[in-house]
Coordinates of N, CA and C in Angstrom, one line a residue:
F13 N 0.2 25.7 -4.1 CA 0.8 25.7 -5.9 C -0.1 23.6 -6.3
I14 N 0.4 23.4 -5.0 CA -0.7 22.2 -5.2 C -1.8 22.1 -5.7
F15 N -2.8 23.3 -4.2 CA -4.5 23.0 -5.0 C -4.9 23.8 -5.8
A16 N -3.2 25.0 -6.9 CA -3.9 25.0 -8.1 C -3.7 24.4 -9.0
S17 N -2.7 24.0 -9.4 CA -2.3 22.4 -9.8 C -3.0 21.7 -10.0
S18 N -3.9 20.9 -9.1 CA -4.6 19.7 -9.1 C -6.1 20.5 -10.1
I19 N -6.2 22.0 -9.4 CA -7.4 22.5 -9.8 C -7.1 22.3 -11.2
I20 N -6.2 23.3 -11.7 CA -6.2 23.4 -13.2 C -5.7 21.8 -14.1
F21 N -5.2 20.9 -13.8 CA -5.5 19.6 -14.3 C -6.7 19.2 -14.7
I22 N -7.8 19.5 -13.1 CA -9.7 19.0 -13.1 C -10.1 18.9 -14.4
L23 N -9.5 21.0 -14.4 CA -9.9 21.8 -15.7 C -9.5 21.5 -17.2
I24 N -8.3 21.1 -16.8 CA -7.8 20.5 -18.2 C -9.0 19.2 -18.6
A25 N -9.0 18.2 -17.8 CA -9.7 16.8 -18.3 C -10.4 17.3 -18.3
I26 N -11.4 17.4 -17.6 CA -13.2 18.5 -17.9 C -13.0 19.1 -19.7
M27 N -12.3 20.0 -19.6 CA -11.9 20.4 -21.2 C -12.3 19.2 -22.4
K28 N -11.3 18.5 -22.0 CA -11.2 17.8 -23.1 C -11.8 16.0 -22.8
K29 N -12.3 15.8 -22.0 CA -14.2 15.6 -21.9 C -15.5 16.2 -23.0
K30 N -14.8 17.1 -22.9 CA -16.2 18.2 -23.7 C -16.1 18.8 -24.9
I31 N -15.0 18.2 -25.3 CA -14.9 18.6 -26.3 C -16.1 18.0 -27.1
Y32 N -16.4 17.3 -27.5 CA -17.9 17.2 -28.3 C -19.0 18.0 -28.4
D33 N -18.8 18.7 -26.9 CA -19.7 19.5 -26.2 C -19.7 20.8 -27.2
I34 N -18.6 21.1 -26.4 CA -18.0 22.3 -27.5 C -18.9 22.3 -29.4
N35 N -18.0 21.4 -29.7 CA -17.9 21.0 -31.0 C -19.5 20.9 -31.7
I36 N -20.6 20.6 -30.4 CA -21.9 21.3 -30.8 C -22.6 22.1 -30.3
L37 N -22.5 23.0 -29.4 CA -22.3 24.2 -29.5 C -22.2 25.3 -31.0
F38 N -20.7 24.9 -31.4 CA -20.1 25.5 -32.6 C -20.7 24.8 -33.3
A39 N -21.4 24.1 -33.7 CA -23.1 23.7 -34.8 C -23.8 24.0 -34.4
L40 N -23.5 24.6 -32.6 CA -25.2 25.4 -33.0 C -25.9 26.9 -33.4
G41 N -24.2 27.8 -33.4 CA -24.3 28.6 -33.8 C -23.7 29.6 -32.8
A42 N -23.4 28.4 -31.7 CA -22.8 29.4 -30.2 C -21.6 30.0 -30.7
K43 N -21.4 31.5 -30.2 CA -20.0 32.4 -30.5 C -19.1 32.0 -29.6
N44 N -17.7 32.2 -29.5 CA -16.7 31.7 -28.7 C -16.6 32.1 -27.5
K45 N -17.1 33.7 -27.4 CA -17.4 34.6 -26.3 C -18.2 34.2 -25.3
L46 N -19.2 33.1 -26.0 CA -20.3 32.3 -25.1 C -19.8 31.3 -24.4
I47 N -18.5 30.1 -25.0 CA -18.4 28.9 -24.7 C -16.9 29.7 -23.8
Y48 N -16.4 30.5 -23.9 CA -15.4 31.4 -23.5 C -16.0 31.1 -21.6
C49 N -17.3 32.0 -21.7 CA -18.0 32.2 -20.9 C -18.5 30.9 -19.9
V50 N -19.2 30.4 -20.5 CA -20.0 28.6 -20.1 C -18.7 28.3 -19.5
F51 N -17.4 27.9 -19.7 CA -16.5 27.0 -19.5 C -15.7 27.9 -18.1
L52 N -16.0 29.5 -18.2 CA -15.1 29.6 -16.5 C -16.1 29.9 -15.7
W53 N -17.0 29.8 -16.2 CA -18.1 29.8 -15.2 C -18.7 28.5 -14.6
Y54 N -17.7 27.3 -15.8 CA -17.6 26.1 -14.1 C -16.2 26.1 -14.1
S55 N -15.6 26.6 -14.2 CA -14.5 26.6 -13.2 C -14.3 27.2 -12.5
L56 N -14.5 28.8 -12.3 CA -15.1 29.2 -11.4 C -16.0 28.5 -10.3
I57 N -17.3 28.4 -10.6 CA -17.8 26.9 -9.4 C -16.9 26.2 -8.7
Y58 N -15.4 25.2 -9.8 CA -15.2 24.9 -8.5 C -14.1 25.4 -7.7
I59 N -13.3 26.7 -8.7 CA -12.7 26.9 -7.3 C -12.9 27.8 -6.0
I60 N -14.1 28.0 -6.0 CA -15.5 28.3 -5.1 C -15.4 28.4 -4.2
F61 N -15.0 26.9 -4.1 CA -15.5 24.9 -3.6 C -15.1 24.7 -2.9
G62 N -13.4 24.5 -4.2 CA -12.1 24.2 -3.4 C -11.4 25.1 -3.0
I63 N -12.0 26.6 -2.9 CA -11.3 27.6 -1.4 C -12.1 27.0 -0.4
I64 N -13.4 27.3 -0.5 CA -14.2 26.8 0.4 C -13.4 25.8 1.4
F65 N -13.7 24.5 0.7 CA -13.5 23.1 1.9 C -12.1 23.1 1.9
G66 N -11.1 24.0 1.4 CA -9.7 23.5 1.4 C -9.3 24.7 2.5
T67 N -9.3 25.3 2.6 CA -9.6 27.3 3.2 C -9.6 26.0 5.4
S68 N -11.4 25.8 5.0 CA -11.8 24.9 5.8 C -11.3 24.6 6.8
I69 N -10.7 23.3 5.8 CA -10.5 21.6 6.4 C -8.9 22.1 6.7
G70 N -8.1 23.3 6.9 CA -6.6 23.4 6.9 C -7.7 24.6 8.0
L71 N -7.9 25.9 7.9 CA -8.0 25.8 9.1 C -8.2 25.3 11.1
L72 N -9.9 24.0 10.4 CA -9.3 23.1 11.0 C -8.4 22.0 11.7
I73 N -7.5 21.3 11.0 CA -6.6 20.9 11.3 C -5.5 22.5 11.8
S74 N -5.5 22.8 11.6 CA -4.4 23.8 11.9 C -4.9 24.1 13.6
S75 N -6.6 24.3 13.8 CA -6.7 24.1 15.4 C -6.5 23.9 16.1
Y76 N -7.1 22.7 15.7 CA -6.8 20.7 16.6 C -5.4 20.1 16.4
F77 N -4.9 20.6 15.4 CA -3.3 20.2 15.8 C -2.3 19.4 16.6
D78 N -2.8 20.3 17.9 CA -2.0 19.2 19.3 C -2.7 18.0 19.1
K79 N -3.5 18.2 19.7 CA -4.6 17.0 20.2 C -5.0 15.5 19.1
I80 N -4.1 16.1 17.3 CA -4.4 15.7 16.4 C -2.6 14.4 16.7
I81 N -2.0 15.0 17.2 CA -0.6 15.1 17.5 C -0.9 13.6 18.8
Q82 N -1.0 14.3 19.5 CA -1.7 12.9 20.6 C -2.2 12.6 21.0
N83 N -3.2 12.7 19.8 CA -3.9 11.2 19.7 C -2.8 10.0 18.8
I84 N -2.3 10.3 17.4 CA -1.7 9.3 16.6 C -0.5 8.7 17.3
E85 N -0.1 9.8 18.2 CA 0.8 9.8 19.5 C 0.8 7.9 20.1
K86 N -0.7 8.3 21.1 CA -1.1 7.4 22.0 C -0.6 6.5 20.8
F87 N -2.0 6.5 19.5 CA -2.0 4.6 19.0 C -1.1 4.0 19.0
L88 N 0.6 5.6 18.5 CA 1.6 4.3 17.6 C 2.7 4.1 18.4
N89 N 1.8 4.2 20.3 CA 3.0 4.8 21.6 C 4.4 5.1 21.4
T90 N 4.4 5.8 20.6 CA 5.8 6.9 20.7 C 5.9 8.6 20.6
K91 N 6.3 8.7 21.0 CA 6.3 10.3 21.5 C 7.5 11.2 20.7
F92 N 6.5 12.5 18.9 CA 7.3 12.3 18.9 C 8.6 13.6 19.6
L93 N 7.9 14.3 19.3 CA 8.9 15.2 20.4 C 9.6 14.9 22.1
S94 N 10.1 14.8 22.2 CA 10.5 14.9 23.6 C 11.2 15.2 24.3
S95 N 10.7 15.3 25.0 CA 11.1 16.9 25.6 C 12.9 16.7 26.5
N96 N 13.3 15.7 26.7 CA 14.6 15.5 27.4 C 15.3 15.9 25.3
I97 N 15.0 15.9 24.6 CA 15.6 15.9 23.3 C 15.4 17.2 23.0
Y98 N 14.4 18.5 22.6 CA 14.0 18.9 22.7 C 14.0 20.0 23.6
F99 N 13.6 21.5 23.1 CA 13.5 22.4 24.3 C 11.9 22.7 24.0
I100 N 11.3 22.3 22.9 CA 9.6 22.3 23.0 C 9.5 21.3 23.0
D101 N 8.0 20.5 23.1 CA 8.0 19.2 23.4 C 6.1 19.4 22.1
F102 N 6.1 21.2 21.4 CA 5.1 20.4 21.2 C 5.4 21.6 19.7
I103 N 4.4 21.5 18.5 CA 4.4 22.1 17.0 C 4.2 23.7 17.5
P104 N 5.3 24.7 17.6 CA 3.9 25.8 17.9 C 3.2 26.6 16.4
I105 N 1.8 26.5 16.4 CA 0.8 26.9 15.4 C 0.1 28.3 15.4
K106 N 0.9 29.8 14.3 CA 0.1 30.6 14.4 C -1.0 31.1 13.8
V107 N -2.1 31.0 13.3 CA -2.8 31.5 12.5 C -2.2 32.9 11.8
I108 N -2.4 33.4 10.5 CA -2.1 34.9 10.2 C -3.2 34.8 8.9
Y109 N -4.5 35.2 9.2 CA -5.9 35.8 8.6 C -5.4 36.4 6.9
S110 N -4.4 37.4 7.5 CA -3.3 38.6 6.3 C -2.8 37.2 4.9
D111 N -2.0 36.4 5.7 CA -1.4 35.6 4.9 C -2.5 34.5 4.1
I112 N -3.2 33.8 4.8 CA -4.8 33.0 4.5 C -5.4 33.4 2.8
F113 N -5.5 34.8 3.3 CA -6.3 36.0 2.4 C -5.2 36.2 1.7
Y114 N -4.0 36.1 1.6 CA -3.5 37.0 0.1 C -2.6 35.2 -0.3
I115 N -3.2 33.8 -0.1 CA -3.0 32.5 -0.8 C -3.9 32.2 -1.7
I116 N -5.0 32.5 -1.0 CA -6.2 32.3 -1.2 C -6.3 33.1 -2.9
L117 N -6.4 34.6 -2.7 CA -6.0 35.3 -4.0 C -5.5 34.5 -4.7
L118 N -4.1 34.3 -4.4 CA -3.2 34.7 -5.0 C -3.4 32.8 -6.3
V119 N -3.4 32.1 -5.2 CA -4.6 30.6 -6.2 C -5.9 31.4 -7.0
F120 N -6.3 31.6 -6.3 CA -7.5 32.5 -7.4 C -6.9 32.2 -9.0
S121 N -6.4 33.9 -8.8 CA -5.6 34.5 -10.2 C -5.1 33.5 -10.3
L122 N -4.5 32.0 -10.0 CA -3.9 31.6 -11.2 C -4.6 30.3 -11.8
V123 N -5.8 30.4 -10.5 CA -6.3 29.1 -11.1 C -7.3 30.1 -13.3
I124 N -7.5 31.1 -12.1 CA -8.4 31.7 -13.7 C -7.8 31.5 -14.6
I125 N -7.0 32.6 -14.6 CA -5.3 32.9 -15.7 C -5.5 31.1 -16.7
C126 N -4.6 30.5 -15.4 CA -4.9 28.3 -16.4 C -5.8 28.8 -16.9
S127 N -6.6 28.6 -16.9 CA -8.5 28.2 -17.3 C -8.3 28.7 -17.8
S128 N -8.1 30.1 -18.1 CA -8.5 31.3 -19.2 C -7.9 30.6 -20.4
Y129 N -6.3 30.5 -19.9 CA -5.7 29.9 -20.8 C -5.7 28.4 -22.2
S130 N -6.3 27.6 -20.7 CA -6.9 26.1 -21.6 C -8.4 26.3 -22.3
I131 N -9.2 27.2 -21.9 CA -10.5 27.2 -22.3 C -9.6 28.1 -24.4
L132 N -8.7 29.2 -24.1 CA -8.9 30.0 -25.6 C -8.1 29.2 -26.1
K133 N -7.3 28.2 -25.4 CA -6.6 27.4 -26.5 C -7.8 26.0 -27.4
I134 N -8.6 25.3 -26.5 CA -9.7 24.9 -26.9 C -10.2 25.6 -27.9
I135 N -10.8 26.2 -28.0 CA -11.7 27.0 -28.7 C -10.9 27.7 -30.0
H136 N -9.6 28.3 -28.9 CA -9.2 27.8 -30.7 C -9.1 26.7 -31.8
K137 N -8.5 26.2 -31.0 CA -8.1 24.4 -31.7 C -9.8 23.9 -32.9
N138 N -10.6 24.3 -32.2 CA -12.0 23.7 -32.6 C -12.7 24.8 -33.4
S139 N -12.5 26.0 -33.5 CA -13.3 26.7 -34.6 C -12.1 26.8 -35.7
I140 N -10.8 26.4 -36.0 CA -10.2 25.8 -36.8 C -11.1 24.9 -37.3
K141 N -11.1 23.3 -36.0 CA -11.6 22.8 -36.7 C -12.5 22.9 -37.4
S142 N -13.9 23.4 -37.4 CA -15.3 23.9 -37.7 C -14.2 24.6 -38.8
I143 N -14.0 25.9 -38.9 CA -14.1 26.1 -40.6 C -13.3 25.3 -41.2
L144 N -12.7 24.7 -41.1 CA -12.1 23.4 -42.1 C -12.1 22.6 -43.0
S145 N -13.9 22.7 -41.5 CA -14.8 21.3 -42.0 C -16.2 21.9 -43.2

């Protein structure tokens, strides 16, 4: 959800910066559907790259998590999970690929829905401005 909300906020900020471009497209005679498709494609590119990089970095960190924690413990000269205090002295990690797929699907659908809403909101606002002027 943090990933999806950050992508959504980035897309909303991009849409607000692109209002001038949207107005130019309206002035050139572009229809709402064309503008919607252009900005939806723009958000799809962000989603795909975000999912690819986020998933690959997450899987890489989870596969080397024990070594990362050991290096941090060496650097800080402390032991996080001492074997005389806890039952285990490591953090068990199991990667379930079906869960990763469901999370990616959920994030993808959330970002598509929210970016579609923001695109339609901006198009509607600009189409009303172009009708009134």
